Amino acid sequence: MFKVYYEIEDEGEEVRELKIALASDHGGYQIKEELKGLLDELQLSYEDFGCECEESVDYPDYAVPVAEKVASGEFDRGILVCGTGIGMSITANKVQGIRCALCHDTFSAKATRLHNDSNILAMGERVIGPGLAREVAKVWLETEFEGGRHARRIQKVSDVEAR
Ligand code: RB5
């Protein structure tokens, strides 16, 4: 079983499962459906926030609910898919506390977890195929944040956000 570990000050370590919020627009619908299979295989719990089919919709309507659920802590991480991944990532990064990384290769997916502690992954269905999208998502889900000097840098990013 896949687990995420949280350090709780003075109370030791709490262990619970990673919860994923997932959404796409029409341009990312097929990959979103593909990723549900991956999440099932990894035995991760997730909620699908739409869309429901390939009928044209507006990506911010799907990025914002996922970003807010992750920012509030109700979900640990999010995955957003649109045609390019760009609209989803731009929108998600407007929500305070979100570090959304647009990745179409496994090196970046791993690096952004290690160094940026990204809490949302964005991908574009018109950019990569379902096989690579699964690999990118798997690496991103399985990689833990490295902390240390990277935590200091993330704090600086948060400071900018708080201005
Ligand atoms: C929809 O046509 C497309 O613009 C959207 O999926 C996304 O690529 C936006 O960034």
Coordinates of C-alpha atoms and ligand atoms in Angstrom, one line a residue:
M1 CA 0.0 0.0 0.0
F2 CA 1.2 3.5 -0.9
K3 CA 1.6 5.7 2.1
V4 CA 2.5 9.3 2.8
Y5 CA 4.2 10.3 6.0
Y6 CA 3.6 13.5 7.9
E7 CA 5.7 14.8 10.7
I8 CA 3.4 16.0 13.5
E9 CA 5.3 18.2 15.9
D10 CA 5.5 16.7 19.4
E11 CA 3.2 13.8 18.4
G12 CA 5.6 11.7 16.4
E13 CA 4.7 10.5 12.9
E14 CA 1.2 10.1 11.5
V15 CA 0.8 7.7 8.6
R16 CA -2.1 7.9 6.2
E17 CA -2.8 7.3 2.5
L18 CA -2.1 9.8 -0.2
K19 CA -5.4 11.3 -1.4
I20 CA -5.4 12.6 -5.0
A21 CA -7.8 15.2 -6.6
L22 CA -8.0 14.7 -10.4
A23 CA -9.6 16.8 -13.2
S24 CA -9.3 17.6 -16.8
D25 CA -11.1 19.7 -19.5
H26 CA -12.2 18.1 -22.7
G27 CA -8.7 18.3 -24.2
G28 CA -7.3 16.1 -21.4
Y29 CA -10.3 13.8 -20.8
Q30 CA -8.8 10.7 -22.3
I31 CA -5.6 10.9 -20.2
K32 CA -7.6 11.7 -17.1
E33 CA -9.5 8.4 -17.6
E34 CA -6.2 6.6 -18.2
L35 CA -4.7 7.9 -15.0
K36 CA -7.7 6.6 -13.0
G37 CA -6.4 3.1 -14.0
L38 CA -3.0 4.0 -12.7
L39 CA -4.3 5.3 -9.4
D40 CA -6.3 2.1 -9.0
E41 CA -3.2 0.0 -9.7
L42 CA -1.2 2.0 -7.1
Q43 CA -4.2 1.6 -4.7
L44 CA -4.3 5.4 -4.2
S45 CA -7.6 7.0 -3.2
Y46 CA -8.8 9.7 -5.6
E47 CA -11.7 11.8 -6.5
D48 CA -12.5 12.8 -10.1
F49 CA -13.7 16.4 -10.3
G50 CA -14.6 16.2 -14.0
C51 CA -15.0 16.8 -16.7
E52 CA -17.4 14.0 -17.6
C53 CA -16.9 13.7 -21.4
E54 CA -15.1 15.3 -24.4
E55 CA -17.7 18.1 -24.8
S56 CA -16.0 21.5 -24.8
V57 CA -15.6 23.1 -21.3
D58 CA -13.4 25.8 -19.7
Y59 CA -10.3 24.6 -18.0
P60 CA -10.4 27.1 -15.1
D61 CA -13.7 25.6 -14.0
Y62 CA -11.9 22.3 -13.3
A63 CA -8.4 23.6 -12.2
V64 CA -9.8 25.8 -9.4
P65 CA -11.8 23.2 -7.5
V66 CA -8.8 20.8 -7.5
A67 CA -6.3 23.5 -6.5
E68 CA -8.6 24.6 -3.7
K69 CA -9.0 21.1 -2.4
V70 CA -5.2 20.6 -2.3
A71 CA -4.5 24.1 -0.8
S72 CA -7.0 23.4 2.0
G73 CA -5.4 20.0 2.8
E74 CA -8.5 18.0 2.0
F75 CA -6.5 16.3 -0.7
D76 CA -2.7 15.8 -0.6
R77 CA -2.0 16.3 -4.2
G78 CA -3.7 17.0 -7.5
I79 CA -3.4 16.0 -11.1
L80 CA -4.8 18.3 -13.9
V81 CA -4.9 17.5 -17.6
C82 CA -5.9 19.8 -20.5
G83 CA -4.8 20.0 -24.1
T84 CA -1.3 21.4 -23.4
G85 CA -1.3 21.4 -19.5
I86 CA -0.6 25.1 -19.7
G87 CA -4.0 26.6 -19.0
M88 CA -4.4 24.2 -16.0
S89 CA -1.0 25.0 -14.6
I90 CA -1.4 28.8 -15.0
T91 CA -4.8 28.6 -13.3
A92 CA -3.8 26.3 -10.4
N93 CA -0.8 28.4 -9.6
K94 CA -3.1 31.4 -8.9
V95 CA -4.4 29.6 -5.8
Q96 CA -2.4 30.4 -2.7
G97 CA -0.3 27.4 -1.5
I98 CA -0.3 25.6 -4.9
R99 CA 2.9 24.6 -6.6
C100 CA 1.7 23.2 -9.9
A101 CA 4.4 21.7 -12.2
L102 CA 3.8 21.1 -15.9
C103 CA 5.8 18.0 -16.8
H104 CA 6.0 15.9 -19.9
D105 CA 9.0 13.9 -19.0
T106 CA 10.0 11.7 -16.0
F107 CA 13.1 13.6 -15.2
S108 CA 11.2 16.8 -14.6
A109 CA 8.4 14.9 -12.7
K110 CA 11.0 13.5 -10.3
A111 CA 12.9 16.7 -9.9
T112 CA 9.9 18.8 -9.2
R113 CA 8.9 16.6 -6.3
L114 CA 12.4 16.4 -5.0
H115 CA 13.2 20.1 -5.3
N116 CA 9.9 22.1 -5.5
D117 CA 7.6 19.8 -3.5
S118 CA 5.0 20.4 -6.2
N119 CA 1.6 19.5 -5.0
I120 CA -0.2 19.5 -8.4
L121 CA 1.0 17.9 -11.6
A122 CA -0.3 19.2 -14.9
M123 CA 0.0 17.5 -18.3
G124 CA -1.2 18.1 -21.8
E125 CA -2.9 15.3 -23.8
R126 CA -2.0 17.0 -27.1
V127 CA 1.6 16.9 -26.1
I128 CA 2.2 13.4 -24.7
G129 CA 0.5 10.0 -25.2
P130 CA -1.2 7.9 -22.5
G131 CA 1.8 5.6 -21.9
L132 CA 4.2 8.4 -21.1
A133 CA 1.6 10.3 -19.1
R134 CA 1.2 7.2 -16.8
E135 CA 5.0 7.0 -16.3
V136 CA 5.3 10.8 -15.6
A137 CA 2.4 10.6 -13.1
K138 CA 3.8 7.4 -11.4
V139 CA 7.2 8.9 -10.9
W140 CA 5.7 12.2 -9.6
L141 CA 3.4 10.3 -7.2
E142 CA 6.2 8.0 -5.9
T143 CA 8.9 10.7 -5.3
E144 CA 9.1 12.4 -1.9
F145 CA 10.3 16.0 -1.3
E146 CA 14.0 16.2 -0.4
G147 CA 13.6 19.1 2.1
G148 CA 16.8 20.8 3.3
R149 CA 17.9 23.7 1.2
H150 CA 14.9 23.2 -1.0
A151 CA 12.6 24.0 1.9
R152 CA 14.3 27.3 2.3
R153 CA 13.7 28.1 -1.4
I154 CA 10.1 27.1 -1.3
Q155 CA 9.6 29.4 1.8
K156 CA 11.0 32.2 -0.4
V157 CA 8.4 31.4 -3.1
S158 CA 5.7 31.5 -0.4
D159 CA 7.0 34.8 0.8
V160 CA 6.4 36.3 -2.7
E161 CA 2.9 34.8 -2.7
A162 CA 2.1 36.5 0.6
R163 CA 3.1 40.0 -0.5
Ligands
RB5_1 C1 -8.8 23.7 -25.2 O1 -9.0 23.8 -26.6 C2 -7.4 24.0 -24.8 O2 -7.2 25.4 -25.0 C3 -7.1 23.6 -23.4 O3 -7.3 22.3 -23.2 C4 -5.7 23.9 -22.9 O4 -4.7 23.4 -23.8 C5 -5.4 25.3 -22.5 O5 -4.3 25.6 -22.0

